[in-house]
Amino acid sequence: MDSMCRFGKYRVEREVLDEQRLEEITKRKPCSDAQPSLTEWLKDSLRCTVPKLKRSVVSSLPVLTWLPKYSVWEYGMPDLIAGISVGILHLPQSMAYALLASLPPVFGLYTSFYPVLIYFFFGTSRHISIGTFTVLSIMMGSVTERLAPDMDFLKMNGTNVTAEVNTAARDSYRVQVAAATTVLGGLIQVVLGLVKFGFVGTYLSEPLVRAYTTAAAVHAVVAQLKNIFGISPRRFSGPLSLLYTLKDVCSLLHHTHLSTLVVSAVSMVFLIMGKEFNSFLSPKLPIPIPVDLITIVTATLISKYAQLNNNYTVSVVGEIPSGLRSPSVPDVSLFGEVIGDAFAMAIVGYAICISLGKTFALKHGYKVDSNQELVALGLSNTVGGFFQCFSVCSSMSRSLVHETTGGKTQVAAVVSSLIVLVAILKLGPLFQELPKAVLGAIVFVNLKGMFKQYYDIVTLWRSSKIDLVLWLVTWVSTLLLNLDLGLAASVTFALVTVIFRTQMPTYSVLGNVPGTELYVDIEKHREVREIPGITIFRSSATLYFANAELYLEALKEKVCSIEDTLSHDLERVSLGSLGKWTWDIHSIILDLSTANFIDIVGLKTMKNVSTKATVVEQLELGGFFSQTITKRHLFASVHDAVLYCLDHRGATLTPRYEPSLVCMMFK
């Protein structure tokens, strides 16, 4: 074979290669030789046990790969600044999102402490901030309020039931429900990670995740209306619960507590102005102004000295115990009631973590292990559940603060957890007079980023109608069916769209680009020409049972000039039945370079078309070859098939090419 390179061009001269000749040249191994024997496998396993064990330990504890090489001089100060910034953000968010989970605020502080430390040892992302997150908090709130509704904890006055709720007993049981759900969800994540099921996150496409979180933001807003208006609507669960809750809220608006509404409005205005000021000065500020923390500190001081709770009956956070709680085993009897919710939270939490982690990894040039991330998140939830934490994942706002303030590693996360620890041990009682309306306002304002995702509708309308439909279906189903059933319906619909796309592929007839061995769609390119007597047919999707009949119909449409000559009986399909007499079209080449698998129906379809096809190894395993169709009819490229067909028919119209431009493409 003679080849030369000059001025970016090359020349290749070789024989026309069919599959049989290609196997002779390359000495292809039989399938049985490709797999080692049991004895060889055991020997290799024993010989590699120690190195594999070392790699396994390191991969299971990613902190061992970077902490010994950690440079205090290079990374210490950036991580310290980032950790302080993230820790300050943890304090208001953790208490606010605890209310979303229908739990006392102190459990939000616990959730921002224990899981962060676990992720430090097992996580592979350097920039994401683990802790409370809006979507998981509202999902947890739907579980806790479903299994521990206020109606089950009404106080007794002798033999009579009063309208007063025993909040201590209710909150205690809700904490048990949250802990059990968190531990079970964490165990699910660990198991999925150990069996290398990290790819499960790929089934949650970006449009689906963004639509889901946008709908979850609506749930979060509705859940906080009671704190904003100072009313007590009933809590509903199941499908259409959002609509029922909104209806109940509207019916109670005339009972709005004006003092609470004023506190909410003032807090929102202050937060919005502060965050806009932050954004305006962000290029000039080394670290962002902690607007949320300033808000809760100011509101607490005003509430304490103005005695808002005593004088104006503004609801406040109440007692926040100082100190850490001892670990306890969750109530396993609850597992059966929360397994569906735990699985949904496990998948959603992982999808958010891995998408955010990969975004930062791509930007900063390192790799995130999807399976290890699943294990790390699972262990964070499992261990956290024993300390009465609720489900965690990464937070976009805190992760961005981590990155923009210069954070380099998860050492910053340890610094942030120490700040939370100080708040748990010493500062908790100081926030007892904090109005709940302020925490509700923080939730409202922090949802601004999620509501911006409605712009996706415009973007998807221009780029992909199918993704737009997926976005809308996910959003509507999540709003109407609630977060758990909405997720299941969304994933199901996403899989249906995949099937739909394989059944509606692009079919094309290929023509030759003059002077080359390249073949492109003749309908989309002007300077291409068909090869006389040969039709080259390509589908953009793989050939299998769901689209085999559509494949034949498209072949008829592209090739035929006589109507109704294609038999729908696969046993009777031939060149003649395709509507072209054999002296007009003597060869049909099926380009299967886009196929990643072919099932038995696809093989049967190809057999009965009597094809000259390109390389697909699965044909051999499917029993495609016979005395009629041999490996002599399977080629290394479309061009090989064309040359074979022309030579086989004794054609004198063999395409001419400029030798310096010829290039053989193997598919």
mmCIF file of C-alpha atoms in Angstrom, residues 417-654:
data_model
loop_
_atom_site.group_PDB
_atom_site.id
_atom_site.type_symbol
_atom_site.label_atom_id
_atom_site.label_comp_id
_atom_site.label_asym_id
_atom_site.label_seq_id
_atom_site.Cartn_x
_atom_site.Cartn_y
_atom_site.Cartn_z
ATOM 1 C CA SER A 417 -19.050 23.164 58.666
ATOM 2 C CA LEU A 418 -17.003 24.552 61.560
ATOM 3 C CA ILE A 419 -18.903 27.837 61.286
ATOM 4 C CA VAL A 420 -22.168 25.887 61.403
ATOM 5 C CA LEU A 421 -20.837 23.970 64.421
ATOM 6 C CA VAL A 422 -20.190 27.236 66.264
ATOM 7 C CA ALA A 423 -23.761 28.299 65.522
ATOM 8 C CA ILE A 424 -25.106 24.979 66.837
ATOM 9 C CA LEU A 425 -23.061 25.110 70.038
ATOM 10 C CA LYS A 426 -23.242 28.811 70.904
ATOM 11 C CA LEU A 427 -25.460 30.886 68.612
ATOM 12 C CA GLY A 428 -28.645 28.831 68.432
ATOM 13 C CA PRO A 429 -30.487 30.435 71.362
ATOM 14 C CA LEU A 430 -29.774 33.899 69.921
ATOM 15 C CA PHE A 431 -32.145 33.200 67.004
ATOM 16 C CA GLN A 432 -35.146 32.163 69.112
ATOM 17 C CA GLU A 433 -36.883 35.492 68.421
ATOM 18 C CA LEU A 434 -36.368 35.271 64.638
ATOM 19 C CA PRO A 435 -39.771 35.641 62.872
ATOM 20 C CA LYS A 436 -40.686 32.679 60.662
ATOM 21 C CA ALA A 437 -41.894 35.194 58.087
ATOM 22 C CA VAL A 438 -38.259 36.244 57.537
ATOM 23 C CA LEU A 439 -37.225 32.663 56.794
ATOM 24 C CA GLY A 440 -40.168 32.383 54.412
ATOM 25 C CA ALA A 441 -39.004 35.562 52.676
ATOM 26 C CA ILE A 442 -35.495 34.118 52.307
ATOM 27 C CA VAL A 443 -36.964 31.049 50.604
ATOM 28 C CA PHE A 444 -39.031 33.255 48.289
ATOM 29 C CA VAL A 445 -36.137 35.446 47.185
ATOM 30 C CA ASN A 446 -33.680 32.565 46.791
ATOM 31 C CA LEU A 447 -36.072 30.918 44.329
ATOM 32 C CA LYS A 448 -35.444 33.721 41.841
ATOM 33 C CA GLY A 449 -32.878 31.641 39.948
ATOM 34 C CA MET A 450 -35.281 28.753 39.519
ATOM 35 C CA PHE A 451 -38.034 30.984 38.212
ATOM 36 C CA LYS A 452 -35.629 32.321 35.593
ATOM 37 C CA GLN A 453 -35.732 28.824 34.127
ATOM 38 C CA TYR A 454 -39.050 29.694 32.517
ATOM 39 C CA TYR A 455 -36.914 31.292 29.800
ATOM 40 C CA ASP A 456 -36.136 27.691 28.794
ATOM 41 C CA ILE A 457 -39.487 27.634 27.015
ATOM 42 C CA VAL A 458 -38.312 30.259 24.533
ATOM 43 C CA THR A 459 -34.921 28.612 24.065
ATOM 44 C CA LEU A 460 -36.347 25.142 23.521
ATOM 45 C CA TRP A 461 -38.996 26.446 21.132
ATOM 46 C CA ARG A 462 -36.176 27.625 18.886
ATOM 47 C CA SER A 463 -33.894 24.602 19.296
ATOM 48 C CA SER A 464 -35.893 21.419 19.979
ATOM 49 C CA LYS A 465 -39.672 21.016 19.975
ATOM 50 C CA ILE A 466 -39.463 17.531 21.505
ATOM 51 C CA ASP A 467 -37.388 18.826 24.436
ATOM 52 C CA LEU A 468 -39.907 21.642 24.832
ATOM 53 C CA VAL A 469 -42.757 19.139 25.063
ATOM 54 C CA LEU A 470 -40.727 17.163 27.624
ATOM 55 C CA TRP A 471 -40.165 20.359 29.637
ATOM 56 C CA LEU A 472 -43.862 21.242 29.631
ATOM 57 C CA VAL A 473 -45.024 17.696 30.450
ATOM 58 C CA THR A 474 -42.551 17.509 33.336
ATOM 59 C CA TRP A 475 -43.631 20.881 34.677
ATOM 60 C CA VAL A 476 -47.362 20.144 34.457
ATOM 61 C CA SER A 477 -47.105 16.602 35.847
ATOM 62 C CA THR A 478 -44.947 17.763 38.763
ATOM 63 C CA LEU A 479 -47.409 20.520 39.617
ATOM 64 C CA LEU A 480 -50.509 18.334 39.379
ATOM 65 C CA LEU A 481 -49.258 14.915 40.505
ATOM 66 C CA ASN A 482 -46.941 16.142 43.263
ATOM 67 C CA LEU A 483 -43.178 15.678 43.357
ATOM 68 C CA ASP A 484 -42.933 11.889 43.605
ATOM 69 C CA LEU A 485 -45.540 10.859 41.029
ATOM 70 C CA GLY A 486 -44.556 13.820 38.878
ATOM 71 C CA LEU A 487 -40.978 12.547 38.677
ATOM 72 C CA ALA A 488 -42.130 9.057 37.705
ATOM 73 C CA ALA A 489 -44.439 10.443 35.023
ATOM 74 C CA SER A 490 -41.678 12.709 33.693
ATOM 75 C CA VAL A 491 -39.087 9.946 33.401
ATOM 76 C CA THR A 492 -41.642 7.692 31.715
ATOM 77 C CA PHE A 493 -42.472 10.378 29.200
ATOM 78 C CA ALA A 494 -38.770 11.032 28.577
ATOM 79 C CA LEU A 495 -38.252 7.359 27.713
ATOM 80 C CA VAL A 496 -41.274 7.512 25.413
ATOM 81 C CA THR A 497 -39.670 10.422 23.566
ATOM 82 C CA VAL A 498 -36.543 8.305 23.046
ATOM 83 C CA ILE A 499 -38.649 5.550 21.482
ATOM 84 C CA PHE A 500 -40.493 8.132 19.410
ATOM 85 C CA ARG A 501 -37.229 9.526 18.067
ATOM 86 C CA THR A 502 -36.052 6.066 17.008
ATOM 87 C CA GLN A 503 -39.341 5.539 15.202
ATOM 88 C CA MET A 504 -39.134 8.891 13.437
ATOM 89 C CA PRO A 505 -35.538 8.994 12.179
ATOM 90 C CA THR A 506 -34.203 10.751 9.130
ATOM 91 C CA TYR A 507 -34.063 8.526 6.036
ATOM 92 C CA SER A 508 -31.834 9.542 3.147
ATOM 93 C CA VAL A 509 -30.440 8.366 -0.175
ATOM 94 C CA LEU A 510 -26.721 9.036 -0.460
ATOM 95 C CA GLY A 511 -24.784 10.309 -3.420
ATOM 96 C CA ASN A 512 -21.080 10.577 -4.091
ATOM 97 C CA VAL A 513 -19.089 13.769 -3.537
ATOM 98 C CA PRO A 514 -17.128 14.105 -6.793
ATOM 99 C CA GLY A 515 -13.421 13.435 -6.419
ATOM 100 C CA THR A 516 -13.781 11.683 -3.047
ATOM 101 C CA GLU A 517 -14.993 8.476 -1.488
ATOM 102 C CA LEU A 518 -17.514 10.415 0.657
ATOM 103 C CA TYR A 519 -21.286 9.911 0.424
ATOM 104 C CA VAL A 520 -23.873 12.419 1.654
ATOM 105 C CA ASP A 521 -27.613 13.048 1.412
ATOM 106 C CA ILE A 522 -28.486 13.991 -2.164
ATOM 107 C CA GLU A 523 -31.506 16.026 -1.049
ATOM 108 C CA LYS A 524 -29.403 18.324 1.137
ATOM 109 C CA HIS A 525 -26.375 18.797 -1.120
ATOM 110 C CA ARG A 526 -26.328 20.121 -4.670
ATOM 111 C CA GLU A 527 -22.851 19.017 -5.756
ATOM 112 C CA VAL A 528 -23.347 15.274 -5.324
ATOM 113 C CA ARG A 529 -24.465 12.634 -7.780
ATOM 114 C CA GLU A 530 -26.030 9.198 -7.626
ATOM 115 C CA ILE A 531 -24.108 6.151 -8.800
ATOM 116 C CA PRO A 532 -25.957 4.694 -11.831
ATOM 117 C CA GLY A 533 -27.712 1.455 -10.950
ATOM 118 C CA ILE A 534 -26.985 1.731 -7.215
ATOM 119 C CA THR A 535 -29.134 3.129 -4.412
ATOM 120 C CA ILE A 536 -27.410 3.835 -1.083
ATOM 121 C CA PHE A 537 -29.955 4.052 1.748
ATOM 122 C CA ARG A 538 -29.244 5.330 5.269
ATOM 123 C CA SER A 539 -31.331 5.692 8.440
ATOM 124 C CA SER A 540 -30.265 7.960 11.298
ATOM 125 C CA ALA A 541 -31.545 5.396 13.838
ATOM 126 C CA THR A 542 -30.728 1.782 14.538
ATOM 127 C CA LEU A 543 -32.847 -0.960 12.949
ATOM 128 C CA TYR A 544 -34.976 -2.974 15.394
ATOM 129 C CA PHE A 545 -38.492 -4.333 15.866
ATOM 130 C CA ALA A 546 -40.143 -0.978 16.621
ATOM 131 C CA ASN A 547 -39.124 0.654 13.350
ATOM 132 C CA ALA A 548 -38.454 -2.289 10.977
ATOM 133 C CA GLU A 549 -41.705 -1.786 9.077
ATOM 134 C CA LEU A 550 -41.160 1.974 8.961
ATOM 135 C CA TYR A 551 -37.687 1.289 7.600
ATOM 136 C CA LEU A 552 -39.155 -0.692 4.692
ATOM 137 C CA GLU A 553 -41.770 1.962 4.035
ATOM 138 C CA ALA A 554 -39.082 4.632 3.896
ATOM 139 C CA LEU A 555 -36.992 2.463 1.594
ATOM 140 C CA LYS A 556 -39.989 2.140 -0.702
ATOM 141 C CA GLU A 557 -40.614 5.884 -0.640
ATOM 142 C CA LYS A 558 -36.997 6.764 -1.389
ATOM 143 C CA VAL A 559 -36.383 4.134 -4.058
ATOM 144 C CA CYS A 560 -39.653 3.259 -5.759
ATOM 145 C CA SER A 561 -41.113 4.852 -8.868
ATOM 146 C CA ILE A 562 -44.050 2.483 -9.226
ATOM 147 C CA GLU A 563 -46.763 2.654 -6.549
ATOM 148 C CA ASP A 564 -47.983 -0.247 -4.435
ATOM 149 C CA THR A 565 -45.284 -2.699 -5.525
ATOM 150 C CA LEU A 566 -43.792 -3.130 -2.064
ATOM 151 C CA SER A 567 -45.248 -6.124 -0.260
ATOM 152 C CA HIS A 568 -45.836 -5.680 3.456
ATOM 153 C CA ASP A 569 -45.013 -9.340 3.945
ATOM 154 C CA LEU A 570 -41.356 -9.413 4.964
ATOM 155 C CA GLU A 571 -40.920 -12.832 3.373
ATOM 156 C CA ARG A 572 -41.612 -11.429 -0.119
ATOM 157 C CA VAL A 573 -39.513 -8.279 -0.172
ATOM 158 C CA SER A 574 -36.891 -8.175 -2.935
ATOM 159 C CA LEU A 575 -35.318 -5.757 -5.359
ATOM 160 C CA GLY A 576 -38.133 -6.361 -7.818
ATOM 161 C CA SER A 577 -40.808 -5.707 -5.205
ATOM 162 C CA LEU A 578 -39.196 -2.359 -4.371
ATOM 163 C CA GLY A 579 -40.629 -1.009 -7.612
ATOM 164 C CA LYS A 580 -37.435 -0.776 -9.668
ATOM 165 C CA TRP A 581 -36.776 -3.447 -12.279
ATOM 166 C CA THR A 582 -33.472 -5.175 -11.737
ATOM 167 C CA TRP A 583 -32.022 -3.770 -14.983
ATOM 168 C CA ASP A 584 -32.669 -0.235 -13.632
ATOM 169 C CA ILE A 585 -31.403 -0.726 -10.077
ATOM 170 C CA HIS A 586 -29.063 -3.682 -9.812
ATOM 171 C CA SER A 587 -27.839 -3.018 -6.243
ATOM 172 C CA ILE A 588 -29.120 -1.510 -3.007
ATOM 173 C CA ILE A 589 -26.610 -0.673 -0.286
ATOM 174 C CA LEU A 590 -27.887 -0.259 3.244
ATOM 175 C CA ASP A 591 -25.557 2.022 5.176
ATOM 176 C CA LEU A 592 -25.745 0.778 8.770
ATOM 177 C CA SER A 593 -22.927 2.905 10.151
ATOM 178 C CA THR A 594 -25.384 4.627 12.505
ATOM 179 C CA ALA A 595 -26.708 1.360 13.985
ATOM 180 C CA ASN A 596 -25.423 0.370 17.419
ATOM 181 C CA PHE A 597 -27.473 -2.841 17.574
ATOM 182 C CA ILE A 598 -29.807 -4.888 15.393
ATOM 183 C CA ASP A 599 -32.390 -7.324 16.767
ATOM 184 C CA ILE A 600 -33.823 -10.431 15.118
ATOM 185 C CA VAL A 601 -36.603 -8.504 13.359
ATOM 186 C CA GLY A 602 -34.055 -6.102 11.915
ATOM 187 C CA LEU A 603 -31.935 -9.004 10.702
ATOM 188 C CA LYS A 604 -34.949 -10.626 9.077
ATOM 189 C CA THR A 605 -35.828 -7.360 7.371
ATOM 190 C CA MET A 606 -32.324 -6.995 5.965
ATOM 191 C CA LYS A 607 -32.236 -10.592 4.765
ATOM 192 C CA ASN A 608 -35.397 -10.195 2.775
ATOM 193 C CA VAL A 609 -34.227 -6.997 1.103
ATOM 194 C CA SER A 610 -31.234 -8.951 -0.259
ATOM 195 C CA THR A 611 -28.831 -6.221 0.727
ATOM 196 C CA LYS A 612 -25.263 -5.170 0.099
ATOM 197 C CA ALA A 613 -24.605 -3.724 3.563
ATOM 198 C CA THR A 614 -21.841 -1.992 5.470
ATOM 199 C CA VAL A 615 -20.061 -3.486 8.479
ATOM 200 C CA VAL A 616 -22.160 -4.530 11.487
ATOM 201 C CA GLU A 617 -20.590 -7.196 13.694
ATOM 202 C CA GLN A 618 -23.879 -8.138 15.267
ATOM 203 C CA LEU A 619 -25.013 -9.697 12.002
ATOM 204 C CA GLU A 620 -22.783 -12.674 12.639
ATOM 205 C CA LEU A 621 -24.165 -13.312 16.111
ATOM 206 C CA GLY A 622 -27.704 -12.988 14.796
ATOM 207 C CA GLY A 623 -27.242 -15.697 12.159
ATOM 208 C CA PHE A 624 -27.520 -13.230 9.305
ATOM 209 C CA PHE A 625 -25.033 -14.907 7.000
ATOM 210 C CA SER A 626 -26.006 -17.857 4.812
ATOM 211 C CA GLN A 627 -25.113 -19.371 1.451
ATOM 212 C CA THR A 628 -27.095 -16.620 -0.265
ATOM 213 C CA ILE A 629 -25.805 -13.690 1.814
ATOM 214 C CA THR A 630 -22.177 -14.227 2.786
ATOM 215 C CA LYS A 631 -19.492 -12.048 4.284
ATOM 216 C CA ARG A 632 -18.602 -11.142 0.722
ATOM 217 C CA HIS A 633 -21.669 -8.864 0.860
ATOM 218 C CA LEU A 634 -20.486 -6.993 3.976
ATOM 219 C CA PHE A 635 -18.038 -4.154 3.420
ATOM 220 C CA ALA A 636 -15.637 -1.949 5.333
ATOM 221 C CA SER A 637 -17.181 1.242 3.945
ATOM 222 C CA VAL A 638 -19.898 2.501 1.637
ATOM 223 C CA HIS A 639 -17.267 3.152 -1.015
ATOM 224 C CA ASP A 640 -16.075 -0.468 -0.914
ATOM 225 C CA ALA A 641 -19.670 -1.587 -1.435
ATOM 226 C CA VAL A 642 -20.116 0.793 -4.377
ATOM 227 C CA LEU A 643 -16.942 -0.381 -6.108
ATOM 228 C CA TYR A 644 -17.902 -4.005 -5.559
ATOM 229 C CA CYS A 645 -21.388 -3.477 -7.030
ATOM 230 C CA LEU A 646 -20.030 -1.682 -10.088
ATOM 231 C CA ASP A 647 -17.401 -4.326 -10.691
ATOM 232 C CA HIS A 648 -19.843 -7.172 -10.040
ATOM 233 C CA ARG A 649 -22.201 -5.820 -12.728
ATOM 234 C CA GLY A 650 -19.378 -5.153 -15.172
ATOM 235 C CA ALA A 651 -20.186 -1.447 -15.169
ATOM 236 C CA THR A 652 -18.154 0.876 -17.326
ATOM 237 C CA LEU A 653 -19.243 3.953 -15.419
ATOM 238 C CA THR A 654 -16.887 3.507 -12.493
#
